[in-house]
Amino acid sequence: MTATPWWRDAVIYQVYIQSFADGNADGIGDIAGLRSRVGYLSALGIDAIWITPWYRSPLHDAGYDVADYRAIHPRYGTLSEARELIRECHAAGLRVILDIVPNHTSSAHPSFVEALRASPGSPARSWYHFRTGRDGGDSPPNDWLSVFGGSAWTRVQDEGEWYLHLFDASQPDLNWDNQEVRAEFEDILRFWFDLGVDGFRIDVATALMKAPGLPDLGYPDGAFLADLTRPNHPHRDRDEVHEIYRSWRKLADSYDPPRMFVAEAWVDDADRLSRYVRPDELNTTLNLFYLKSAWSAASMRTAIDSSIAATASVGAPTTWSLSNHDVERVVTRYGRADTRRIPGVSGPELGPVDERLGRRRARAAALLTLALPGSPYIYQGDELGLADAQIPPAARQDPIWIRSGGRRWGRDGTRVPLPWTTDGGSYGFGDDGAWLPQPAGWGSHAVEAQDGDDTSFLELYRQALHLRRTHPALGGTNAVTWHDAPRDDVLLFTRSPGFGCLVNFGPVPAPIPLHGQVLLASDGADFDGLLAPFGAVWLDLDHATTRTPHEEPGER
């Protein structure tokens, strides 16, 4: 009997490396800090870690501007330390997934530096998208906009050509029609696979191929982010991209055991999304239907059903995540009146945050997420119940904030270094200081404060992850069976054998219509068959029990 591939139901923990743990006291997270916390990650109950870019880079966009894909940035450590980390993770039963950034390089990458020195039409420039401008060369070649604000084109200081960058000007887009670019990235993948890396998360996986001739979008300024998934988009989700991923899959499958890929694919159409995870393409894709859903029973059920249908149609598993390094933390989003994830909008313009409410909802959402079939992703700090931090304008570093002239809040608030201890100069992140300022009182959410407290966020995650490994219905890809709930603002489903999950999205207690032993409750309260407001409960349906009240959770 063939073993089920590990990635089909793995719990994957995202390490935003410069904010995870600082091992050399320079205020920036690094490999040494990560190595010191492998025991914490293993004890949490996860199966793999995904590490954000640690490559050599000018760090204009937190490492997503790569200057050397085969080297570690000195601020994070050395290649030798990376090898040791991979070895130590494997010894602890953890797989290692890296980020690969194939849409663009850094403007400091040797190939782009060479392209700038070369003449128009040269082979060196064919690695990127160089074009002559309009209006006598003085205007950009087309109307494309950068995700970070402003034009997607920057003019070079020679004969007047412009180069394309869908993100920051320091991140020129590669030309994937060039076979040398394709060969280079396959060699990069081999380099890391040979070092023992188990897989890659593919950044901006839908954007590699551009329409011939680079035609205008035809949208007014401001409509760009809302229209990334329109049909036949000139630089998103083009059919030609799948040839690249079929080649990558062949490469990954040539290893024993096979390596894996997960795509960052912002695609709203279920059929289009399923194409990325066909049997001969990528293994999984991040689930952005689910991440964008509002806190409501109807919205969540629609996201769950559409996600499962999209991947099941091609035999792939579904992934689930509530937040990541690019979006608001789930506590912050769920603490607002409008709980949707709205592209291009963040910060105070979305309205005030009730963190107490956000934490209650986030605890329930964690149990919902970890009860689903497939592969959940946990963003570092979500297991601590962290909310976005308020970063003073002078301390902000996100290029979104900078390029928008402060009009768009950016992502710094979700990237603040983790608190490990209740006090100290950086709450245990390092010896002293952190690259982004940590809020006063950050230590009340620290690992040290929550460790061993059964009412804490951390212990809720630990218990849920332990049950997910040990209960026969959890993990795996066995189906979700929906049942009639007592109210419209309640979700109720079972998984075989003998598991039930009830989530109350509403502000008043909800009846629990199933009979079984309470395995875990998000708020620790189960009063006479009623589930608390904004709560979730896991039930072992094969074992009935007398229900008694439990202590209310701490509000970390």
Coordinates of C-alpha atoms in Angstrom, one line a residue:
M1 CA 0.0 0.0 0.0
T2 CA 1.4 3.4 -1.0
A3 CA 1.9 5.8 1.9
T4 CA -0.1 9.1 1.7
P5 CA 2.2 12.0 0.8
W6 CA 3.0 14.0 4.0
W7 CA 1.9 17.3 2.4
R8 CA -1.7 16.3 1.9
D9 CA -2.6 16.9 5.5
A10 CA 0.5 18.6 7.0
V11 CA 0.2 21.5 9.5
I12 CA 2.6 24.1 8.2
Y13 CA 3.9 26.9 10.3
Q14 CA 5.0 30.1 8.5
V15 CA 8.3 31.6 9.9
Y16 CA 8.7 35.2 9.0
I17 CA 12.4 34.9 9.7
Q18 CA 13.4 38.4 10.6
S19 CA 10.7 38.5 13.2
F20 CA 10.8 35.0 14.7
A21 CA 13.9 34.9 17.0
D22 CA 17.2 36.8 17.1
G23 CA 20.2 34.7 17.8
N24 CA 23.0 37.2 17.5
A25 CA 21.6 40.3 19.4
D26 CA 21.4 42.6 16.4
G27 CA 17.6 43.1 16.6
I28 CA 16.8 41.0 13.5
G29 CA 15.6 37.4 13.5
D30 CA 18.0 34.9 12.0
I31 CA 18.8 31.2 11.5
A32 CA 20.5 31.0 14.9
G33 CA 17.4 32.2 16.5
L34 CA 15.2 29.8 14.5
R35 CA 17.5 26.9 15.4
S36 CA 17.1 27.8 19.1
R37 CA 13.3 27.4 18.8
V38 CA 13.1 24.1 16.9
G39 CA 12.1 22.4 20.1
Y40 CA 9.2 24.9 20.6
L41 CA 8.0 24.3 17.0
S42 CA 8.2 20.5 17.4
A43 CA 6.3 20.6 20.7
L44 CA 3.6 22.8 19.2
G45 CA 2.6 19.8 17.1
I46 CA 3.2 21.1 13.5
D47 CA 4.6 19.0 10.6
A48 CA 6.6 21.6 8.6
I49 CA 7.9 25.1 8.6
W50 CA 7.8 27.5 5.7
I51 CA 10.6 30.1 5.9
T52 CA 10.2 33.4 4.2
P53 CA 13.2 34.5 1.9
W54 CA 16.6 34.3 3.6
Y55 CA 18.6 34.9 0.4
R56 CA 21.2 37.5 -0.2
S57 CA 19.2 40.7 -0.9
P58 CA 19.2 44.5 -0.5
L59 CA 16.1 43.9 1.6
H60 CA 14.0 46.7 0.1
D61 CA 11.0 44.3 0.4
A62 CA 11.9 42.1 3.3
G63 CA 13.9 39.7 1.1
Y64 CA 11.4 39.3 -1.7
D65 CA 14.0 41.2 -3.8
V66 CA 16.5 38.5 -4.3
A67 CA 20.1 39.3 -5.4
D68 CA 21.5 35.7 -5.1
Y69 CA 19.1 32.7 -4.8
R70 CA 21.9 30.3 -3.8
A71 CA 23.3 32.4 -0.9
I72 CA 22.0 33.2 2.6
H73 CA 21.9 36.9 3.5
P74 CA 24.7 37.6 6.1
R75 CA 22.2 39.2 8.5
Y76 CA 20.4 35.8 8.7
G77 CA 23.5 33.5 8.8
T78 CA 25.4 31.2 6.5
L79 CA 24.8 28.4 4.2
S80 CA 26.4 26.1 6.7
E81 CA 23.9 27.2 9.3
A82 CA 21.1 26.6 6.9
R83 CA 22.3 23.0 6.4
E84 CA 22.4 22.5 10.1
L85 CA 18.9 23.9 10.5
I86 CA 17.5 21.6 7.9
R87 CA 19.2 18.6 9.6
E88 CA 17.9 19.6 13.0
C89 CA 14.4 20.1 11.7
H90 CA 14.4 16.7 10.1
A91 CA 15.7 15.1 13.3
A92 CA 12.8 16.8 15.2
G93 CA 10.3 15.4 12.6
L94 CA 9.8 18.7 10.8
R95 CA 10.0 19.3 7.1
V96 CA 11.4 22.5 5.7
I97 CA 9.8 24.6 2.9
L98 CA 11.5 27.7 1.5
D99 CA 10.1 30.7 -0.4
I100 CA 11.0 30.9 -4.1
V101 CA 10.5 34.3 -5.8
P102 CA 10.4 33.6 -9.6
N103 CA 8.4 36.6 -10.8
H104 CA 11.2 39.2 -10.2
T105 CA 14.7 39.6 -8.9
S106 CA 16.4 42.4 -7.1
S107 CA 17.7 45.3 -9.2
A108 CA 21.0 44.3 -7.5
H109 CA 20.9 40.8 -9.0
P110 CA 24.0 40.3 -11.3
S111 CA 21.7 39.6 -14.3
F112 CA 19.9 42.9 -14.0
V113 CA 23.1 44.8 -13.3
E114 CA 24.4 43.3 -16.6
A115 CA 21.2 44.2 -18.4
L116 CA 21.5 47.8 -17.4
R117 CA 25.0 47.9 -18.8
A118 CA 24.0 46.2 -22.0
S119 CA 22.4 47.9 -25.0
P120 CA 18.7 47.8 -26.0
G121 CA 17.9 44.5 -27.8
S122 CA 20.8 42.7 -26.2
P123 CA 20.6 39.1 -24.9
A124 CA 21.2 40.4 -21.4
R125 CA 18.2 42.7 -21.5
S126 CA 16.0 39.8 -22.8
W127 CA 16.1 38.3 -19.3
Y128 CA 13.7 41.2 -18.2
H129 CA 11.0 43.3 -19.8
F130 CA 12.6 46.4 -21.3
R131 CA 10.5 48.5 -23.7
T132 CA 10.6 51.9 -25.4
G133 CA 8.3 54.4 -23.9
R134 CA 5.4 56.2 -25.5
D135 CA 5.2 59.9 -26.4
G136 CA 8.6 59.9 -27.8
G137 CA 9.9 57.7 -25.0
D138 CA 8.8 60.0 -22.1
S139 CA 5.8 58.0 -21.0
P140 CA 5.6 54.4 -19.7
P141 CA 5.1 51.7 -22.4
N142 CA 1.7 50.8 -21.1
D143 CA -0.8 51.7 -18.3
W144 CA 0.1 48.8 -15.9
L145 CA 0.3 49.8 -12.2
S146 CA 2.6 48.5 -9.4
V147 CA 0.9 46.5 -6.6
F148 CA 2.9 48.9 -4.3
G149 CA 1.6 52.0 -5.9
G150 CA 2.4 54.1 -9.0
S151 CA 3.4 53.0 -12.4
A152 CA 4.8 49.5 -13.0
W153 CA 7.6 51.0 -15.2
T154 CA 10.8 52.8 -14.4
R155 CA 13.0 54.5 -17.0
V156 CA 16.6 53.7 -17.2
Q157 CA 19.3 56.3 -17.7
D158 CA 20.6 55.4 -21.2
E159 CA 18.7 55.4 -24.5
G160 CA 15.4 55.9 -22.6
E161 CA 14.1 52.3 -22.3
W162 CA 11.8 51.4 -19.4
Y163 CA 11.8 48.2 -17.4
L164 CA 8.7 46.5 -15.9
H165 CA 8.2 45.9 -12.1
L166 CA 4.8 44.8 -10.9
F167 CA 6.1 45.5 -7.4
D168 CA 8.8 47.9 -6.2
A169 CA 11.1 49.5 -8.7
S170 CA 13.9 47.5 -7.0
Q171 CA 12.1 44.3 -8.2
P172 CA 12.3 44.1 -12.0
D173 CA 10.1 41.4 -13.5
L174 CA 11.8 38.5 -15.2
N175 CA 10.9 37.5 -18.8
W176 CA 9.8 33.9 -18.6
D177 CA 9.6 33.6 -22.4
N178 CA 13.4 33.4 -22.1
Q179 CA 14.5 29.8 -21.9
E180 CA 17.7 30.8 -20.0
V181 CA 15.5 32.2 -17.2
R182 CA 13.6 28.9 -17.0
A183 CA 16.8 26.8 -16.9
E184 CA 18.3 29.1 -14.2
F185 CA 15.3 28.6 -11.9
E186 CA 15.3 24.8 -12.3
D187 CA 19.0 24.9 -11.3
I188 CA 18.1 27.0 -8.3
L189 CA 15.4 24.4 -7.3
R190 CA 18.0 21.6 -7.6
F191 CA 20.5 23.4 -5.5
W192 CA 18.1 23.6 -2.5
F193 CA 16.5 20.2 -3.0
D194 CA 20.0 18.7 -3.0
L195 CA 20.6 20.4 0.4
G196 CA 17.6 18.6 1.8
V197 CA 14.8 21.2 1.5
D198 CA 11.4 19.5 1.2
G199 CA 9.6 22.0 -0.9
F200 CA 8.9 25.5 -2.0
R201 CA 6.1 28.1 -1.6
I202 CA 6.0 29.9 -4.9
D203 CA 5.6 33.7 -4.5
V204 CA 3.1 35.4 -6.9
A205 CA 2.7 32.1 -8.7
T206 CA 0.2 33.5 -11.2
A207 CA 2.2 36.4 -12.5
L208 CA 5.2 34.9 -14.4
M209 CA 3.8 35.0 -17.9
K210 CA 2.8 38.2 -19.6
A211 CA 0.6 38.7 -22.7
P212 CA 2.4 39.2 -26.0
G213 CA 2.9 42.8 -26.7
L214 CA 2.2 43.8 -23.1
P215 CA -1.2 45.4 -23.9
D216 CA -2.9 48.1 -21.8
L217 CA -5.1 47.0 -19.0
G218 CA -7.6 49.8 -19.7
Y219 CA -8.5 50.4 -16.1
P220 CA -8.5 53.7 -14.3
D221 CA -6.1 54.3 -11.5
G222 CA -7.4 52.6 -8.3
A223 CA -9.1 49.6 -10.0
F224 CA -5.9 47.6 -10.4
L225 CA -6.0 45.5 -7.2
A226 CA -9.7 44.7 -7.6
D227 CA -9.2 43.4 -11.1
L228 CA -6.2 41.1 -10.8
T229 CA -8.4 38.1 -11.6
R230 CA -10.3 39.4 -14.6
P231 CA -10.5 37.0 -17.6
N232 CA -7.5 37.1 -20.0
H233 CA -5.6 39.4 -17.7
P234 CA -2.3 40.5 -19.4
H235 CA -0.1 39.6 -16.5
R236 CA -2.1 37.4 -14.1
D237 CA -3.2 33.7 -14.3
R238 CA -2.3 33.2 -18.0
D239 CA -2.6 29.7 -19.4
E240 CA 1.1 29.8 -20.5
V241 CA 2.3 29.6 -16.8
H242 CA 1.2 26.0 -16.5
E243 CA 4.0 24.7 -18.8
I244 CA 6.5 26.1 -16.3
Y245 CA 4.9 24.3 -13.3
R246 CA 4.6 21.0 -15.2
S247 CA 8.4 21.1 -15.7
W248 CA 8.9 22.0 -12.0
R249 CA 6.8 19.1 -10.9
K250 CA 8.8 16.6 -13.1
L251 CA 11.9 17.9 -11.4
A252 CA 10.4 17.6 -7.8
D253 CA 9.2 14.1 -8.6
S254 CA 12.7 13.0 -9.7
Y255 CA 13.8 13.1 -6.0
D256 CA 13.3 10.3 -3.5
P257 CA 11.2 11.2 -1.6
P258 CA 9.5 13.6 -4.0
R259 CA 9.7 17.3 -3.1
M260 CA 6.5 19.5 -3.0
F261 CA 5.3 23.0 -4.1
V262 CA 2.6 25.2 -2.8
A263 CA 1.5 28.2 -4.9
E264 CA 0.5 31.6 -3.8
A265 CA -2.3 32.0 -6.4
W266 CA -4.7 34.9 -6.0
V267 CA -7.4 33.4 -8.2
D268 CA -11.1 33.8 -7.3
D269 CA -12.4 31.4 -9.9
A270 CA -12.5 27.8 -8.6
D271 CA -11.9 26.2 -12.0
R272 CA -8.9 28.5 -12.7
L273 CA -7.5 27.7 -9.3
S274 CA -7.8 23.9 -9.8
R275 CA -5.6 24.1 -12.8
Y276 CA -2.5 24.9 -10.7
V277 CA -2.9 21.6 -8.7
R278 CA -3.7 19.2 -11.5
P279 CA -1.9 15.8 -11.1
D280 CA 1.1 16.8 -13.2
E281 CA 1.5 20.4 -11.8
L282 CA 1.9 21.8 -8.3
N283 CA 0.9 19.8 -5.2
T284 CA -1.1 22.4 -3.3
T285 CA -2.1 26.1 -3.5
L286 CA -2.7 28.5 -0.6
N287 CA -6.4 28.9 0.0
L288 CA -7.2 32.6 -0.5
F289 CA -11.0 32.0 -0.6
Y290 CA -10.9 31.0 3.0
L291 CA -8.4 33.7 4.1
K292 CA -10.6 36.5 2.6
S293 CA -13.8 35.3 4.1
A294 CA -15.8 37.4 6.6
W295 CA -16.7 36.1 10.1
S296 CA -20.1 34.7 9.3
A297 CA -21.4 31.1 9.0
A298 CA -22.6 31.7 5.4
S299 CA -19.3 33.2 4.3
M300 CA -17.2 30.5 5.9
R301 CA -19.3 27.6 4.6
T302 CA -19.2 29.0 1.1
A303 CA -15.4 29.3 1.3
I304 CA -15.0 25.8 2.7
D305 CA -17.3 24.2 0.1
S306 CA -15.9 26.1 -2.9
S307 CA -12.3 25.4 -1.7
I308 CA -12.9 21.6 -1.3
A309 CA -14.7 21.4 -4.6
A310 CA -12.0 23.3 -6.5
T311 CA -9.2 21.0 -5.4
A312 CA -11.1 17.7 -5.1
S313 CA -12.0 18.0 -8.8
V314 CA -8.4 17.3 -9.7
G315 CA -7.6 15.1 -6.7
A316 CA -5.6 17.6 -4.7
P317 CA -5.9 18.5 -1.0
T318 CA -7.2 21.8 0.2
T319 CA -5.1 24.2 2.4
W320 CA -6.5 26.6 5.0
S321 CA -5.0 29.8 6.5
L322 CA -6.4 32.7 8.5
S323 CA -3.5 35.1 8.0
N324 CA 0.0 35.6 6.8
H325 CA 2.8 38.1 6.5
D326 CA 0.9 40.1 3.8
V327 CA -2.4 40.6 5.5
E328 CA -3.8 41.7 8.8
R329 CA -3.6 39.3 11.6
V330 CA -6.8 37.4 12.2
V331 CA -7.4 38.9 15.7
T332 CA -7.3 42.4 14.2
R333 CA -9.5 41.6 11.2
Y334 CA -12.1 39.7 13.3
G335 CA -12.1 42.5 15.8
R336 CA -13.6 44.9 13.3
A337 CA -17.2 45.5 12.3
D338 CA -16.3 44.6 8.7
T339 CA -14.4 41.3 9.0
R340 CA -13.7 40.8 5.3
R341 CA -10.2 40.9 3.8
I342 CA -10.4 44.0 1.5
P343 CA -7.5 44.1 -1.0
G344 CA -5.4 47.2 -1.0
V345 CA -7.0 48.5 2.3
S346 CA -5.5 48.2 5.8
G347 CA -5.1 50.0 9.0
P348 CA -7.3 52.6 10.7
E349 CA -9.3 53.3 7.5
L350 CA -11.0 50.0 8.1
G351 CA -12.4 51.1 11.4
P352 CA -11.7 50.5 15.1
V353 CA -10.6 47.1 16.5
D354 CA -12.1 45.3 19.5
E355 CA -9.2 43.0 20.3
R356 CA -11.1 41.1 23.0
L357 CA -13.8 40.3 20.5
G358 CA -11.2 39.5 17.8
R359 CA -9.5 37.0 20.1
R360 CA -12.7 35.2 20.9
R361 CA -13.5 34.8 17.3
A362 CA -9.9 33.9 16.4
R363 CA -9.9 31.1 18.9
A364 CA -13.1 29.7 17.4
A365 CA -11.7 30.1 13.9
A366 CA -8.6 28.2 14.9
L367 CA -10.7 25.2 15.9
L368 CA -12.8 25.4 12.8
T369 CA -9.6 25.5 10.6
L370 CA -7.8 22.7 12.3
A371 CA -11.0 20.5 12.1
L372 CA -11.0 20.7 8.3
P373 CA -9.5 18.1 5.9
G374 CA -6.3 19.0 4.1
S375 CA -3.4 21.1 5.2
P376 CA -3.7 24.1 7.6
Y377 CA -1.2 26.9 7.7
I378 CA -0.4 28.8 10.9
Y379 CA 1.3 32.3 10.7
Q380 CA 3.8 32.8 13.5
G381 CA 2.2 34.5 16.4
D382 CA -1.4 33.4 15.6
E383 CA -0.9 30.6 18.2
L384 CA -0.2 33.4 20.7
G385 CA -3.3 35.4 19.8
L386 CA -1.3 38.4 18.6
A387 CA -3.0 41.4 17.0
D388 CA -1.4 43.8 14.6
A389 CA 0.8 46.3 16.3
Q390 CA 0.4 50.0 15.8
I391 CA 3.7 51.2 14.2
P392 CA 4.7 54.9 14.4
P393 CA 5.0 56.4 10.9
A394 CA 8.6 57.1 11.4
A395 CA 9.4 53.5 12.1
R396 CA 7.5 52.0 9.1
Q397 CA 9.6 50.1 6.5
D398 CA 7.1 48.5 4.2
P399 CA 7.5 49.7 0.6
I400 CA 3.7 49.9 0.3
W401 CA 3.8 52.7 2.9
I402 CA 6.7 54.4 1.3
R403 CA 5.6 54.2 -2.3
S404 CA 2.0 55.3 -1.5
G405 CA 3.3 58.4 0.4
G406 CA 1.7 57.1 3.6
R407 CA -1.8 56.7 2.0
R408 CA -1.7 52.9 2.4
W409 CA -0.9 51.5 5.8
G410 CA 1.2 48.5 4.6
R411 CA 2.1 45.3 6.4
D412 CA 4.5 46.3 9.2
G413 CA 1.9 45.8 11.9
T414 CA 1.6 42.1 11.2
R415 CA 5.4 41.6 11.0
V416 CA 6.4 42.8 14.5
P417 CA 8.9 40.5 16.2
L418 CA 7.4 37.8 18.5
P419 CA 7.4 38.0 22.3
W420 CA 9.0 35.0 24.0
T421 CA 9.3 36.3 27.6
T422 CA 7.2 38.5 29.7
D423 CA 9.8 41.2 30.1
G424 CA 13.2 42.3 28.8
G425 CA 14.3 44.7 26.1
S426 CA 12.7 42.8 23.3
Y427 CA 10.5 40.3 25.3
G428 CA 12.9 37.5 24.6
F429 CA 13.1 38.0 20.8
G430 CA 16.8 38.8 21.3
D431 CA 19.1 40.2 23.9
D432 CA 17.9 43.8 23.3
G433 CA 15.9 45.7 20.7
A434 CA 13.9 44.7 17.6
W435 CA 13.9 45.9 14.0
L436 CA 10.3 47.0 14.4
P437 CA 9.1 48.4 17.7
Q438 CA 7.1 46.0 19.9
P439 CA 4.1 47.5 21.7
A440 CA 4.2 48.2 25.4
G441 CA 2.7 45.2 27.2
W442 CA 3.7 42.8 24.4
G443 CA 5.1 40.4 27.1
S444 CA 1.5 39.6 28.3
H445 CA 1.1 37.6 25.1
A446 CA 4.5 35.9 25.3
V447 CA 5.2 32.2 25.1
E448 CA 6.4 32.4 28.7
A449 CA 3.2 33.9 29.9
Q450 CA 1.0 31.4 28.1
D451 CA 3.0 28.2 28.6
G452 CA 1.1 25.8 30.8
D453 CA -2.0 28.0 31.1
D454 CA -4.9 25.8 29.9
T455 CA -7.0 28.9 29.1
S456 CA -4.3 30.5 26.8
F457 CA -4.2 30.7 23.1
L458 CA -0.9 28.7 23.0
E459 CA -2.4 25.8 24.9
L460 CA -5.5 25.8 22.8
Y461 CA -3.3 25.4 19.7
R462 CA -1.2 22.7 21.4
Q463 CA -4.2 20.7 22.4
A464 CA -5.9 21.1 19.1
L465 CA -2.8 20.0 17.2
H466 CA -2.3 17.0 19.5
L467 CA -6.0 15.9 18.9
R468 CA -5.6 16.5 15.2
R469 CA -2.8 13.9 15.2
T470 CA -4.4 11.4 17.5
H471 CA -8.2 11.5 16.6
P472 CA -8.9 9.1 13.8
A473 CA -11.2 11.5 12.0
L474 CA -8.8 14.4 11.9
G475 CA -5.9 15.0 9.6
G476 CA -6.3 13.2 6.3
T477 CA -8.8 14.2 3.6
N478 CA -11.9 12.4 4.7
A479 CA -15.0 14.4 3.9
V480 CA -16.9 17.1 5.8
T481 CA -20.6 16.3 6.3
W482 CA -22.8 19.3 7.0
H483 CA -25.8 19.0 9.3
D484 CA -28.7 21.3 10.0
A485 CA -27.6 23.8 12.6
P486 CA -29.9 25.3 15.3
R487 CA -29.5 28.8 13.8
D488 CA -28.3 30.5 10.6
D489 CA -25.3 31.9 12.5
V490 CA -24.1 28.4 13.5
L491 CA -22.1 25.8 11.5
L492 CA -22.3 22.1 12.3
F493 CA -20.4 19.3 10.6
T494 CA -19.1 15.9 11.3
R495 CA -16.2 13.8 10.0
S496 CA -16.0 10.1 10.2
P497 CA -15.3 8.3 12.4
G498 CA -17.0 10.0 15.3
F499 CA -16.0 13.6 15.2
G500 CA -18.2 16.7 15.4
C501 CA -17.5 20.4 15.2
L502 CA -19.9 23.2 16.1
V503 CA -19.1 26.9 15.6
N504 CA -21.2 29.8 16.9
F505 CA -20.7 32.9 14.8
G506 CA -23.4 34.8 16.7
P507 CA -23.5 37.0 19.9
V508 CA -25.8 34.7 21.9
P509 CA -25.4 31.1 23.2
A510 CA -26.3 28.3 20.7
P511 CA -27.7 24.8 21.5
I512 CA -25.4 21.9 20.9
P513 CA -27.5 19.3 19.1
L514 CA -24.9 16.5 19.0
H515 CA -24.3 14.2 21.9
G516 CA -20.7 13.3 22.7
Q517 CA -17.7 13.9 24.8
V518 CA -16.2 17.4 24.7
L519 CA -12.7 17.1 23.3
L520 CA -11.9 20.8 23.2
A521 CA -13.8 24.1 23.4
S522 CA -12.4 27.5 22.2
D523 CA -13.6 29.4 25.2
G524 CA -13.5 26.6 27.8
A525 CA -17.3 27.0 28.4
D526 CA -19.9 24.4 27.8
F527 CA -22.9 25.2 30.0
D528 CA -25.8 22.7 30.0
G529 CA -25.6 22.0 26.2
L530 CA -25.1 25.6 25.1
L531 CA -22.1 26.8 23.1
A532 CA -21.0 30.3 24.1
P533 CA -21.1 33.3 21.7
F534 CA -18.3 33.3 19.2
G535 CA -17.2 29.9 20.3
A536 CA -16.4 26.5 18.8
V537 CA -16.4 23.0 20.3
W538 CA -15.0 19.6 19.2
L539 CA -16.9 16.5 20.1
D540 CA -16.1 12.9 20.2
L541 CA -19.4 11.4 19.1
D542 CA -18.5 7.9 20.1
H543 CA -18.3 8.8 23.7
A544 CA -21.2 10.7 25.5
T545 CA -20.4 12.6 28.7
T546 CA -22.0 14.8 31.3
R547 CA -21.2 18.4 30.5
T548 CA -19.9 20.8 33.2
P549 CA -18.8 24.4 33.1
H550 CA -15.2 25.2 32.6
E551 CA -13.1 28.2 33.4
E552 CA -13.4 31.2 31.1
P553 CA -10.2 31.8 29.0
G554 CA -7.6 34.4 29.7
E555 CA -7.8 37.5 27.4
R556 CA -4.2 37.4 26.1

